[in-house]
Tab-separated table of C-alpha atoms in Angstrom:
chain	number	residue	atom	x	y	z
A	164	MET	CA	40.208	-27.308	-6.880
A	165	ASN	CA	40.256	-27.347	-3.079
A	166	ILE	CA	37.343	-26.192	-0.923
A	167	PHE	CA	38.938	-22.834	-0.098
A	168	LYS	CA	39.362	-21.912	-3.769
A	169	LEU	CA	35.810	-23.035	-4.455
A	170	ALA	CA	34.492	-20.831	-1.668
A	171	PHE	CA	36.554	-17.893	-2.943
A	172	PHE	CA	35.226	-18.164	-6.496
A	173	SER	CA	31.683	-18.579	-5.146
A	174	LEU	CA	32.014	-15.271	-3.341
A	175	LEU	CA	33.267	-13.613	-6.512
A	176	LEU	CA	30.252	-14.868	-8.426
A	177	LEU	CA	27.678	-13.910	-5.780
A	178	PRO	CA	27.241	-10.220	-6.735
A	179	ALA	CA	26.738	-11.208	-10.374
A	180	CYS	CA	24.111	-13.756	-9.359
A	181	VAL	CA	22.327	-11.197	-7.242
A	182	PHE	CA	22.419	-8.669	-10.067
A	183	SER	CA	21.175	-11.239	-12.578
A	184	GLN	CA	18.236	-12.180	-10.386
A	185	THR	CA	17.339	-8.534	-9.832
A	186	ARG	CA	17.424	-7.874	-13.576
A	187	LEU	CA	15.294	-10.973	-14.198
A	188	LEU	CA	12.627	-9.677	-11.853
A	189	ASP	CA	12.835	-6.195	-13.352
A	190	ASN	CA	12.333	-7.548	-16.846
A	191	ALA	CA	9.481	-9.830	-15.810
A	192	CYS	CA	7.384	-7.488	-13.700
A	193	ASN	CA	8.843	-4.018	-13.254
A	194	SER	CA	7.582	-2.296	-16.416
A	195	ILE	CA	3.950	-1.594	-17.248
A	196	ASP	CA	2.964	-3.063	-20.607
A	197	SER	CA	0.067	-4.846	-22.247
A	198	LYS	CA	0.844	-8.088	-20.393
A	199	VAL	CA	1.482	-6.807	-16.864
A	200	SER	CA	-0.670	-4.013	-15.425
A	201	ASN	CA	-0.189	-2.153	-12.156
A	202	THR	CA	-2.794	-4.157	-10.312
A	203	ASN	CA	-1.275	-7.570	-11.043
A	204	MET	CA	2.310	-6.466	-10.481
A	205	ILE	CA	2.548	-7.994	-7.006
A	206	ALA	CA	1.108	-11.299	-8.188
A	207	CYS	CA	3.596	-11.278	-11.073
A	208	TYR	CA	6.455	-10.750	-8.630
A	209	ARG	CA	5.213	-13.560	-6.356
A	210	GLU	CA	4.907	-15.976	-9.266
A	211	THR	CA	8.405	-15.099	-10.477
A	212	LEU	CA	9.927	-15.702	-7.044
A	213	ALA	CA	7.978	-18.945	-6.681
A	214	LYS	CA	9.827	-20.386	-9.692
A	215	GLN	CA	13.162	-19.958	-7.930
A	216	ARG	CA	14.728	-22.091	-5.224
A	217	LEU	CA	13.782	-20.914	-1.746
A	218	ASP	CA	16.929	-19.987	0.172
A	219	TYR	CA	16.645	-20.890	3.851
A	220	ARG	CA	18.212	-23.092	6.522
A	221	PHE	CA	17.257	-24.651	9.819
A	222	VAL	CA	19.056	-23.121	12.829
A	223	SER	CA	17.763	-24.645	16.062
A	224	ASN	CA	14.799	-25.936	17.987
A	225	GLN	CA	13.677	-24.801	21.408
A	226	ALA	CA	11.116	-25.811	23.975
A	227	TYR	CA	9.400	-22.579	24.892
A	228	PRO	CA	10.388	-20.974	27.231
A	229	ARG	CA	13.460	-23.168	27.859
A	230	GLU	CA	16.989	-22.814	26.477
A	231	TYR	CA	17.930	-23.660	22.894
A	232	ARG	CA	18.725	-27.236	21.857
A	233	TYR	CA	20.956	-27.067	18.786
A	234	LEU	CA	21.154	-29.925	16.314
A	235	LEU	CA	24.536	-31.185	15.153
A	236	ASN	CA	23.629	-30.579	11.534
A	237	ASP	CA	22.198	-27.064	11.267
A	238	ILE	CA	22.272	-26.932	7.469
A	239	VAL	CA	19.601	-29.439	6.463
A	240	PRO	CA	16.079	-28.187	7.247
A	241	ALA	CA	14.525	-30.374	9.951
A	242	ARG	CA	11.006	-31.766	9.725
A	243	TYR	CA	9.110	-32.864	12.801
A	244	ALA	CA	6.148	-35.156	13.276
A	245	ILE	CA	3.644	-34.471	16.047
A	246	ASP	CA	5.155	-35.887	19.243
A	247	PRO	CA	3.056	-35.949	22.452
A	248	SER	CA	6.224	-36.089	24.544
A	249	LYS	CA	7.306	-32.634	23.449
A	250	PRO	CA	6.599	-29.524	25.544
A	251	PRO	CA	3.447	-27.420	24.993
A	252	VAL	CA	5.132	-25.257	22.342
A	253	GLN	CA	8.163	-26.196	20.291
A	254	ILE	CA	9.930	-23.431	18.404
A	255	ASN	CA	11.806	-24.347	15.223
A	256	ARG	CA	14.067	-21.543	14.063
A	257	TYR	CA	15.135	-20.791	10.509
A	258	GLN	CA	16.995	-18.130	8.582
A	259	MET	CA	15.607	-17.151	5.192
A	260	LEU	CA	16.727	-14.991	2.298
A	261	SER	CA	13.376	-13.997	0.841
A	262	GLN	CA	14.503	-12.018	-2.207
A	263	HIS	CA	17.033	-9.848	-3.967
A	264	TRP	CA	15.108	-6.604	-4.386
A	265	SER	CA	16.644	-3.587	-6.093
A	266	PRO	CA	14.502	-2.405	-9.022
A	267	ASP	CA	16.665	-0.585	-11.561
A	268	GLY	CA	19.569	-1.019	-9.119
A	269	LEU	CA	18.171	1.839	-7.017
A	270	VAL	CA	18.213	0.157	-3.592
A	271	THR	CA	21.023	-1.258	-1.458
A	272	PRO	CA	21.410	-3.706	0.129
A	273	GLY	CA	19.247	-5.835	-2.159
A	274	GLN	CA	19.130	-8.959	-0.020
A	275	TRP	CA	16.277	-9.346	2.476
A	276	HIS	CA	17.204	-11.648	5.371
A	277	HIS	CA	14.703	-12.844	7.961
A	278	ASP	CA	14.498	-14.964	11.071
A	279	VAL	CA	11.512	-17.265	10.678
A	280	ASN	CA	10.233	-19.106	13.759
A	281	ILE	CA	7.605	-21.839	13.742
A	282	TYR	CA	5.674	-22.352	16.989
A	283	ILE	CA	4.150	-25.815	17.233
A	284	PRO	CA	1.753	-26.461	20.143
A	285	LYS	CA	1.429	-29.914	21.679
A	286	ASN	CA	-1.910	-30.732	20.022
A	287	ALA	CA	-1.517	-28.726	16.849
A	288	ARG	CA	-4.420	-28.653	14.425
A	289	GLY	CA	-3.774	-29.260	10.768
A	290	THR	CA	-4.835	-27.435	7.599
A	291	ARG	CA	-4.092	-23.816	8.547
A	292	ALA	CA	-1.452	-21.734	10.331
A	293	LEU	CA	-0.993	-18.113	11.359
A	294	ILE	CA	1.695	-15.990	9.680
A	295	ALA	CA	2.611	-13.102	11.997
A	296	VAL	CA	4.893	-10.264	10.949
A	297	ASP	CA	7.254	-8.803	13.561
A	298	LEU	CA	5.380	-9.794	16.729
A	299	SER	CA	6.915	-10.888	20.026
A	300	GLU	CA	7.984	-14.454	20.769
A	301	LYS	CA	5.932	-14.581	23.951
A	302	MET	CA	2.782	-13.515	22.119
A	303	MET	CA	3.318	-16.040	19.341
A	304	ALA	CA	3.874	-18.932	21.743
A	305	GLU	CA	0.812	-18.047	23.793
A	306	ILE	CA	-1.386	-17.728	20.695
A	307	ALA	CA	-0.221	-21.175	19.586
A	308	GLN	CA	-1.057	-22.576	23.036
A	309	SER	CA	-4.463	-20.876	23.218
A	310	THR	CA	-5.646	-21.937	19.764
A	311	ASN	CA	-3.767	-25.207	19.117
A	312	THR	CA	-2.736	-23.524	15.894
A	313	ILE	CA	0.760	-23.496	14.443
A	314	VAL	CA	2.150	-19.959	14.326
A	315	VAL	CA	4.872	-18.789	11.947
A	316	SER	CA	6.624	-15.498	12.660
A	317	LEU	CA	9.035	-13.523	10.525
A	318	ASP	CA	10.995	-10.355	11.189
A	319	ASN	CA	12.802	-7.586	9.318
A	320	ILE	CA	9.819	-6.341	7.335
A	321	PRO	CA	10.575	-3.935	5.858
A	322	ALA	CA	14.303	-4.560	5.637
A	323	ILE	CA	16.110	-2.012	7.777
A	324	GLY	CA	18.828	0.354	6.658
A	325	LEU	CA	17.864	0.633	2.990
A	326	GLU	CA	19.718	3.204	0.913
A	327	TYR	CA	18.124	4.644	-2.233
A	328	GLN	CA	20.094	5.898	-5.247
A	329	HIS	CA	23.319	5.467	-3.247
A	330	ASP	CA	22.547	8.678	-1.356
A	331	GLY	CA	24.294	7.546	1.834
A	332	ILE	CA	21.104	7.777	3.921
A	333	SER	CA	20.064	4.619	5.761
A	334	ARG	CA	16.268	4.549	5.965
A	335	VAL	CA	13.780	2.548	8.016
A	336	GLU	CA	9.995	2.231	8.367
A	337	ASP	CA	7.970	5.183	6.999
A	338	ASP	CA	11.077	7.061	5.856
A	339	SER	CA	11.885	4.114	3.618
A	340	ILE	CA	8.331	3.720	2.328
A	341	ALA	CA	7.992	7.418	1.552
A	342	ARG	CA	11.286	7.477	-0.342
A	343	SER	CA	10.246	4.419	-2.372
A	344	TRP	CA	6.997	6.174	-3.259
A	345	GLN	CA	8.810	9.324	-4.323
A	346	LEU	CA	11.146	7.411	-6.637
A	347	THR	CA	8.318	5.299	-8.039
A	348	MET	CA	6.351	8.392	-9.025
A	349	GLN	CA	9.338	9.785	-10.907
A	350	SER	CA	8.909	6.944	-13.422
A	351	PRO	CA	5.786	4.950	-12.529
A	352	GLN	CA	5.708	3.071	-15.826
A	353	ASN	CA	9.152	1.592	-15.229
A	354	ARG	CA	9.361	1.232	-11.444
A	355	ALA	CA	6.297	-0.785	-10.567
A	356	LEU	CA	8.229	-3.039	-8.165
A	357	LEU	CA	9.754	-0.134	-6.262
A	358	PRO	CA	6.969	0.687	-3.747
A	359	LEU	CA	8.263	-0.847	-0.519
A	360	HIS	CA	5.040	-2.673	0.326
A	361	VAL	CA	5.684	-4.899	-2.725
A	362	PRO	CA	8.748	-6.721	-1.317
A	363	MET	CA	7.139	-6.641	2.125
A	364	ALA	CA	4.145	-8.579	0.814
A	365	GLU	CA	6.402	-10.989	-1.034
A	366	ALA	CA	8.480	-11.703	2.065
A	367	ILE	CA	5.204	-12.954	3.551
A	368	SER	CA	4.589	-15.170	0.520
A	369	GLN	CA	8.112	-16.558	0.714
A	370	THR	CA	7.488	-17.402	4.373
A	371	ILE	CA	4.354	-19.252	3.299
A	372	ARG	CA	6.499	-21.310	0.924
A	373	LEU	CA	8.864	-22.178	3.772
A	374	ALA	CA	5.987	-23.070	6.088
A	375	LYS	CA	4.397	-25.387	3.534
A	376	LYS	CA	7.670	-27.297	3.195
A	377	GLU	CA	8.354	-27.566	6.912
A	378	LEU	CA	4.794	-28.323	8.001
A	379	ARG	CA	3.989	-31.156	5.624
A	380	PRO	CA	3.217	-33.585	8.502
A	381	TRP	CA	0.340	-31.274	9.494
A	382	HIS	CA	-0.908	-30.794	5.905
A	383	ILE	CA	-0.829	-27.010	6.281
A	384	ASP	CA	-1.922	-25.275	3.087
A	385	LYS	CA	-3.996	-22.318	4.321
A	386	PHE	CA	-2.762	-19.266	6.159
A	387	ILE	CA	-4.112	-16.431	8.272
A	388	VAL	CA	-1.829	-13.396	7.945
A	389	THR	CA	-1.482	-10.582	10.447
A	390	GLY	CA	0.678	-7.506	10.928
A	391	ALA	CA	0.432	-3.957	12.247
A	392	SER	CA	0.838	-0.554	10.596
A	393	LYS	CA	2.886	-0.852	7.379
A	394	ARG	CA	3.060	-4.599	8.054
A	395	GLY	CA	-0.730	-4.519	8.210
A	396	TRP	CA	-0.720	-2.833	4.795
A	397	ALA	CA	1.539	-5.616	3.492
A	398	THR	CA	-0.939	-8.075	5.025
A	399	TRP	CA	-3.668	-6.683	2.758
A	400	LEU	CA	-1.462	-6.960	-0.331
A	401	ALA	CA	-0.316	-10.489	0.519
A	402	GLY	CA	-3.945	-11.506	0.925
A	403	ILE	CA	-4.769	-10.087	-2.490
A	404	SER	CA	-1.810	-11.611	-4.335
A	405	ASP	CA	-1.322	-15.005	-2.661
A	406	PRO	CA	-4.086	-17.642	-2.996
A	407	SER	CA	-2.706	-19.533	0.021
A	408	VAL	CA	-3.859	-16.694	2.287
A	409	GLU	CA	-7.232	-17.704	3.680
A	410	ALA	CA	-7.906	-14.759	6.015
A	411	ILE	CA	-6.252	-11.560	7.262
A	412	VAL	CA	-6.120	-9.527	10.469
A	413	PRO	CA	-4.556	-6.118	9.682
A	414	PHE	CA	-3.963	-3.804	12.658
A	415	VAL	CA	-3.826	0.022	12.303
A	416	ALA	CA	-3.530	-0.170	8.507
A	417	ASP	CA	-6.383	2.269	7.966
A	418	ALA	CA	-5.341	3.214	4.443
A	419	LEU	CA	-7.699	1.621	1.938
A	420	ASN	CA	-9.020	4.106	-0.612
A	421	THR	CA	-5.748	5.837	0.136
A	422	GLN	CA	-6.166	9.055	-1.817
A	423	ASP	CA	-9.548	9.898	-0.265
A	424	ILE	CA	-8.288	9.011	3.202
A	425	VAL	CA	-5.226	11.237	2.863
A	426	LYS	CA	-7.400	14.117	1.638
A	427	HIS	CA	-9.742	13.537	4.584
A	428	MET	CA	-6.756	13.626	6.940
A	429	TYR	CA	-5.743	17.015	5.530
A	430	ARG	CA	-9.237	18.471	6.030
A	431	VAL	CA	-9.588	17.054	9.550
A	432	TYR	CA	-6.492	18.971	10.652
A	433	GLY	CA	-7.671	22.252	9.155
A	434	GLY	CA	-5.575	22.067	5.992
A	435	ASN	CA	-2.578	20.654	7.836
A	436	TRP	CA	-0.923	17.278	8.404
A	437	PRO	CA	-0.429	15.268	11.611
A	438	ILE	CA	3.188	15.108	12.725
A	439	ALA	CA	3.228	11.333	12.090
A	440	PHE	CA	2.894	12.144	8.366
A	441	LYS	CA	6.322	13.838	8.381
A	442	PRO	CA	8.258	11.191	6.374
A	443	TYR	CA	5.731	11.542	3.538
A	444	TYR	CA	5.734	15.330	3.899
A	445	ASP	CA	9.543	15.399	3.699
A	446	ASN	CA	9.367	13.391	0.472
A	447	GLN	CA	6.652	15.713	-0.920
A	448	ILE	CA	4.064	12.975	-1.251
A	449	ASP	CA	1.351	15.482	-0.319
A	450	LEU	CA	2.189	17.498	-3.432
A	451	LYS	CA	1.539	14.474	-5.648
A	452	LEU	CA	-2.058	13.861	-4.557
A	453	GLY	CA	-4.396	13.815	-7.543
A	454	THR	CA	-1.600	13.527	-10.104
A	455	PRO	CA	-1.408	10.720	-12.690
A	456	ALA	CA	1.788	9.481	-11.024
A	457	PHE	CA	0.069	9.116	-7.645
A	458	GLU	CA	-2.871	7.351	-9.254
A	459	GLN	CA	-0.479	4.894	-10.932
A	460	LEU	CA	1.202	4.277	-7.583
A	461	MET	CA	-2.126	3.634	-5.892
A	462	LYS	CA	-3.097	1.022	-8.479
A	463	ILE	CA	-0.317	-1.033	-6.906
A	464	GLU	CA	-0.493	0.112	-3.287
A	465	ASP	CA	-4.173	0.746	-2.502
A	466	PRO	CA	-5.956	-2.531	-1.639
A	467	LEU	CA	-9.358	-1.079	-2.531
A	468	GLN	CA	-8.216	-0.503	-6.130
A	469	TYR	CA	-8.249	-4.277	-6.631
A	470	LEU	CA	-12.052	-4.319	-6.376
A	471	ALA	CA	-12.173	-3.372	-10.054
A	472	THR	CA	-9.794	-6.159	-11.130
A	473	ASP	CA	-9.708	-9.930	-11.439
A	474	ALA	CA	-8.386	-9.980	-7.864
A	475	ARG	CA	-11.731	-8.792	-6.455
A	476	SER	CA	-12.486	-12.248	-5.050
A	477	ARG	CA	-9.329	-12.079	-2.931
A	478	LEU	CA	-10.791	-9.105	-1.058
A	479	ALA	CA	-13.720	-11.326	-0.065
A	480	ILE	CA	-11.638	-13.553	2.233
A	481	PRO	CA	-12.497	-13.268	5.969
A	482	LYS	CA	-10.962	-10.140	7.464
A	483	TYR	CA	-10.858	-8.651	10.954
A	484	ILE	CA	-9.932	-4.969	10.655
A	485	ILE	CA	-8.614	-3.474	13.893
A	486	ASN	CA	-7.899	0.258	14.255
A	487	ALA	CA	-7.061	2.678	17.067
A	488	SER	CA	-9.538	5.363	18.122
A	489	GLY	CA	-6.697	7.829	18.722
A	490	ASP	CA	-4.321	6.866	15.919
A	491	ASP	CA	-1.363	9.172	15.279
A	492	PHE	CA	-1.865	8.957	11.496
A	493	PHE	CA	-5.499	8.230	10.767
A	494	PRO	CA	-8.706	10.011	11.875
A	495	PRO	CA	-11.070	7.564	13.607
A	496	ASP	CA	-13.796	7.779	10.940
A	497	ASP	CA	-11.600	6.699	7.991
A	498	THR	CA	-13.493	3.422	7.634
A	499	ARG	CA	-16.322	5.379	5.993
A	500	TYR	CA	-14.208	5.369	2.820
A	501	TYR	CA	-13.755	1.625	2.458
A	502	PHE	CA	-15.482	-0.678	4.957
A	503	ASP	CA	-18.930	-0.895	3.365
A	504	PRO	CA	-17.671	-1.628	-0.196
A	505	LEU	CA	-15.484	-4.520	0.975
A	506	PRO	CA	-17.004	-7.842	-0.123
A	507	GLY	CA	-17.192	-11.064	1.851
A	508	GLU	CA	-17.004	-11.835	5.542
A	509	LYS	CA	-15.669	-8.899	7.544
A	510	SER	CA	-15.574	-7.553	11.059
A	511	LEU	CA	-14.386	-4.235	12.487
A	512	ARG	CA	-12.884	-3.345	15.854
A	513	ILE	CA	-12.091	0.205	16.914
A	514	VAL	CA	-9.966	0.121	20.067
A	515	PRO	CA	-10.883	2.942	22.475
A	516	ASN	CA	-8.168	5.053	24.101
A	517	SER	CA	-5.338	3.696	21.988
A	518	ASP	CA	-2.749	5.365	19.810
A	519	HIS	CA	-0.994	3.740	16.849
A	520	LEU	CA	1.579	1.839	18.914
A	521	GLY	CA	-0.849	1.041	21.716
A	522	ILE	CA	-2.712	-1.387	19.465
A	523	VAL	CA	-0.250	-4.064	20.602
A	524	ASN	CA	-2.243	-4.290	23.841
A	525	VAL	CA	-5.187	-5.983	22.091
A	526	MET	CA	-3.370	-7.996	19.453
A	527	GLN	CA	-3.093	-11.301	21.284
A	528	GLN	CA	-6.685	-11.371	22.521
A	529	SER	CA	-8.010	-10.320	19.103
A	530	LEU	CA	-6.006	-12.931	17.225
A	531	VAL	CA	-6.960	-15.756	19.592
A	532	ALA	CA	-10.669	-14.969	19.223
A	533	PHE	CA	-10.444	-14.700	15.428
A	534	ILE	CA	-8.368	-17.858	14.959
A	535	ASN	CA	-10.660	-19.924	17.178
A	536	ARG	CA	-13.685	-18.790	15.163
A	537	LEU	CA	-12.008	-19.722	11.908
A	538	GLN	CA	-10.776	-23.063	13.222
A	539	ASP	CA	-14.267	-23.930	14.472
A	540	SER	CA	-15.943	-22.747	11.233
A	541	ARG	CA	-17.965	-20.159	13.136
A	542	PRO	CA	-19.015	-16.958	11.326
A	543	LEU	CA	-17.610	-13.630	12.406
A	544	PRO	CA	-20.055	-11.506	14.402
A	545	THR	CA	-21.298	-8.420	12.610
A	546	VAL	CA	-22.431	-5.019	13.833
A	547	THR	CA	-24.904	-3.333	11.480
A	548	VAL	CA	-25.979	0.311	11.736
A	549	THR	CA	-29.171	1.553	10.072
A	550	ASN	CA	-30.753	4.994	9.954
A	551	SER	CA	-33.880	5.675	11.957
A	552	ALA	CA	-37.054	6.314	9.982
A	553	ASN	CA	-38.133	8.930	12.534
A	554	SER	CA	-34.961	10.903	13.242
A	555	ASP	CA	-31.926	12.217	11.375
A	556	VAL	CA	-29.676	11.787	14.409
A	557	ASP	CA	-30.717	8.338	15.648
A	558	ARG	CA	-29.285	5.024	14.512
A	559	GLN	CA	-30.231	1.448	15.274
A	560	VAL	CA	-27.313	-0.900	15.893
A	561	SER	CA	-27.953	-4.626	15.501
A	562	PHE	CA	-25.741	-7.612	16.272
A	563	SER	CA	-25.664	-10.898	14.364
A	564	GLU	CA	-25.479	-12.814	17.644
A	565	LYS	CA	-26.208	-12.070	21.272
A	566	PRO	CA	-23.448	-10.001	22.910
A	567	VAL	CA	-22.517	-10.410	26.575
A	568	LYS	CA	-21.591	-6.722	26.891
A	569	VAL	CA	-22.350	-3.588	24.870
A	570	LEU	CA	-20.657	-0.234	25.422
A	571	GLN	CA	-21.073	3.158	23.803
A	572	TRP	CA	-17.759	5.006	23.650
A	573	THR	CA	-17.834	8.813	23.404
A	574	ALA	CA	-15.097	11.443	23.137
A	575	THR	CA	-15.410	15.215	22.789
A	576	ASN	CA	-12.949	17.800	21.522
A	577	PRO	CA	-14.377	21.310	22.043
A	578	ASP	CA	-11.664	22.959	19.921
A	579	SER	CA	-10.944	20.815	16.872
A	580	ARG	CA	-11.763	17.631	14.999
A	581	ASP	CA	-8.582	16.061	16.381
A	582	PHE	CA	-9.100	12.804	18.301
A	583	ARG	CA	-5.479	11.728	18.644
A	584	TYR	CA	-4.674	9.948	21.888
A	585	ALA	CA	-1.366	11.847	21.945
A	586	CYS	CA	-3.350	15.092	22.201
A	587	GLY	CA	-5.074	14.066	25.415
A	588	ILE	CA	-8.389	12.908	23.939
A	589	ARG	CA	-10.003	10.108	25.947
A	590	TYR	CA	-13.183	8.126	25.310
A	591	ALA	CA	-15.650	7.388	28.114
A	592	SER	CA	-17.944	4.359	28.080
A	593	THR	CA	-21.631	3.900	28.850
A	594	ARG	CA	-23.107	0.423	29.353
A	595	LEU	CA	-26.079	-0.352	27.103
A	596	THR	CA	-28.646	-3.153	27.385
A	597	PRO	CA	-29.556	-4.827	24.076
A	598	SER	CA	-33.178	-5.533	23.219
A	599	PRO	CA	-34.411	-9.138	22.831
A	600	GLN	CA	-33.750	-8.635	19.099
A	601	ASN	CA	-30.065	-7.878	19.846
A	602	THR	CA	-30.275	-4.175	19.028
A	603	VAL	CA	-29.347	-0.908	20.744
A	604	ASN	CA	-29.935	2.723	19.824
A	605	LEU	CA	-27.162	5.196	19.063
A	606	SER	CA	-27.909	8.913	19.165
A	607	LEU	CA	-25.663	11.242	17.190
A	608	ASP	CA	-27.269	14.368	18.609
A	609	TYR	CA	-24.678	16.923	19.754
A	610	ALA	CA	-25.113	20.682	20.188
A	611	GLY	CA	-21.932	21.490	22.105
A	612	ALA	CA	-18.735	23.182	20.994
A	613	GLY	CA	-16.321	21.417	18.696
A	614	TRP	CA	-16.808	17.796	17.671
A	615	GLN	CA	-17.895	14.550	19.270
A	616	ALA	CA	-16.970	10.975	18.279
A	617	ARG	CA	-19.108	7.925	19.110
A	618	PHE	CA	-19.112	4.210	18.401
A	619	ILE	CA	-20.646	1.012	19.747
A	620	GLU	CA	-18.553	-1.895	21.020
A	621	ALA	CA	-19.918	-5.415	21.503
A	622	THR	CA	-18.177	-8.267	23.304
A	623	PHE	CA	-19.374	-11.794	22.602
A	624	ALA	CA	-19.318	-14.957	24.706
A	625	ASP	CA	-16.020	-16.210	23.278
A	626	GLY	CA	-14.258	-12.879	23.872
A	627	TYR	CA	-14.536	-11.688	20.278
A	628	VAL	CA	-14.954	-7.896	20.130
A	629	ALA	CA	-16.620	-6.100	17.214
A	630	THR	CA	-17.619	-2.470	16.860
A	631	SER	CA	-19.513	-0.107	14.656
A	632	GLN	CA	-17.667	2.505	12.673
A	633	VAL	CA	-16.907	5.819	14.395
A	634	TYR	CA	-19.392	8.641	13.828
A	635	ILE	CA	-18.305	12.281	14.141
A	636	THR	CA	-20.782	15.064	14.939
A	637	PRO	CA	-21.065	17.511	13.238
A	638	ASP	CA	-19.929	15.396	10.314
A	639	ALA	CA	-20.082	17.941	7.486
A	640	LYS	CA	-18.124	20.590	9.390
A	641	TYR	CA	-14.322	20.750	9.155
A	642	PRO	CA	-11.963	23.125	10.981
A	643	VAL	CA	-10.187	25.904	9.103
A	644	THR	CA	-7.172	26.197	11.413
A	645	ALA	CA	-4.644	23.738	12.782
A	646	PRO	CA	-5.472	22.033	16.090
A	647	LEU	CA	-3.633	23.096	19.211
A	648	SER	CA	-0.221	21.519	19.748
A	649	ALA	CA	0.599	19.817	23.022
A	650	GLY	CA	3.899	18.001	23.166
A	651	LYS	CA	6.163	16.312	20.660
A	652	THR	CA	3.601	13.848	19.269
A	653	CYS	CA	0.644	16.254	19.251
A	654	GLN	CA	1.679	18.635	16.489
A	655	THR	CA	0.842	19.348	12.866
A	656	LEU	CA	2.754	20.256	9.738
A	657	PRO	CA	1.560	23.216	7.641
A	658	GLY	CA	-0.352	22.597	4.447
A	659	ARG	CA	1.226	23.741	1.202
A	660	ASN	CA	0.450	24.027	-2.489
A	661	SER	CA	2.417	22.471	-5.327
């Protein structure tokens, strides 16, 4: 048989192979039974994929920021030893097929393809690397340079243009996630792999497999994982399910204890929904809150649910949680529902005067500071808030190490409990001087109209920034009407009953 006939028959067999793999994964992990529960579904999926050959190839190498230098043989994955003659950052480029994902044949296309780039600085440290989901090449190269840490980036998470139930609608981002949730809740016992964050988390784990193979000269076996928004959510789930993940830095993924946070969101907007919630509203996710189907879904999706499982120890890995003060989705005080119960080393940063997308402005600086601390085995700084014994409105804020700068950030909305940046809310700062014991006072006293938000921000000598949680005054009071609309991104959707 000549090569052309062989190639032809290979193409004929490919759909059957894809279907067979999808059915294998469905049978292994997709149904809830006595062996596989909701909360170990993602780990089951990872372990099943790990038994299969990893499908990837080397494409090129590049000296950042110079032009590409292609190898003659671009099929065999290349492995590089540390070479002092190479430029400050070398980029090795790969293409990877992470998985064939179509539970019950409901999703097309089933193949998830990714570009995976490995950024190797001149004096790269061994042991650990950063896995970054969908971040810019410039940022990745500069993080590698600043930390002497190998950085691995991957794109196309979630896969774009997914069609569900052959409905002819190509979905991306939150539209795709919301549709996957809707279909999961129609048959939660049999569609446990269908929530879109599941394959997103496993694409991260597949990238870890690739990185381990390609970075053997550096003995890399531990990984810091980072991503923003839904990729930040996948970061949480990858950290829970993959023991190779040593630490996480999720940005604007303020969704732990999901059901309580979504209910809080509804109350904050006076029994309405922020316009950013529209994909979930369109798929009637709001009408499923409190139902058994939603609770089954959250046993897979909600990272905080894993506290009550054997995976609890995975939530204790070091974590730097970074949220926006004016997020389009999440009220600024959402951390009240999950931060304190989280075990292990943790640090919080609320970014003042930022919306959901604006968080990109602090990503590089935040990651560099966190990675350097981890590489140097230095503990994360903590900000602890305690109630005053003499006053209901005063708090004492203490720092685990001496800060070089402390700011109190304050924002006021005289009309509603809406602190979205898109709605014109801005925080103002006041410089505070810590005591010799590294403490400052925070007053929550407010007698004006509407609501006021406050938090404390501390900057440390190495540039690491940590904050307190956000405190809203009056806290027990919620509006009964929708906030005022002002422009396309400052709107709400009406509440409704099932």
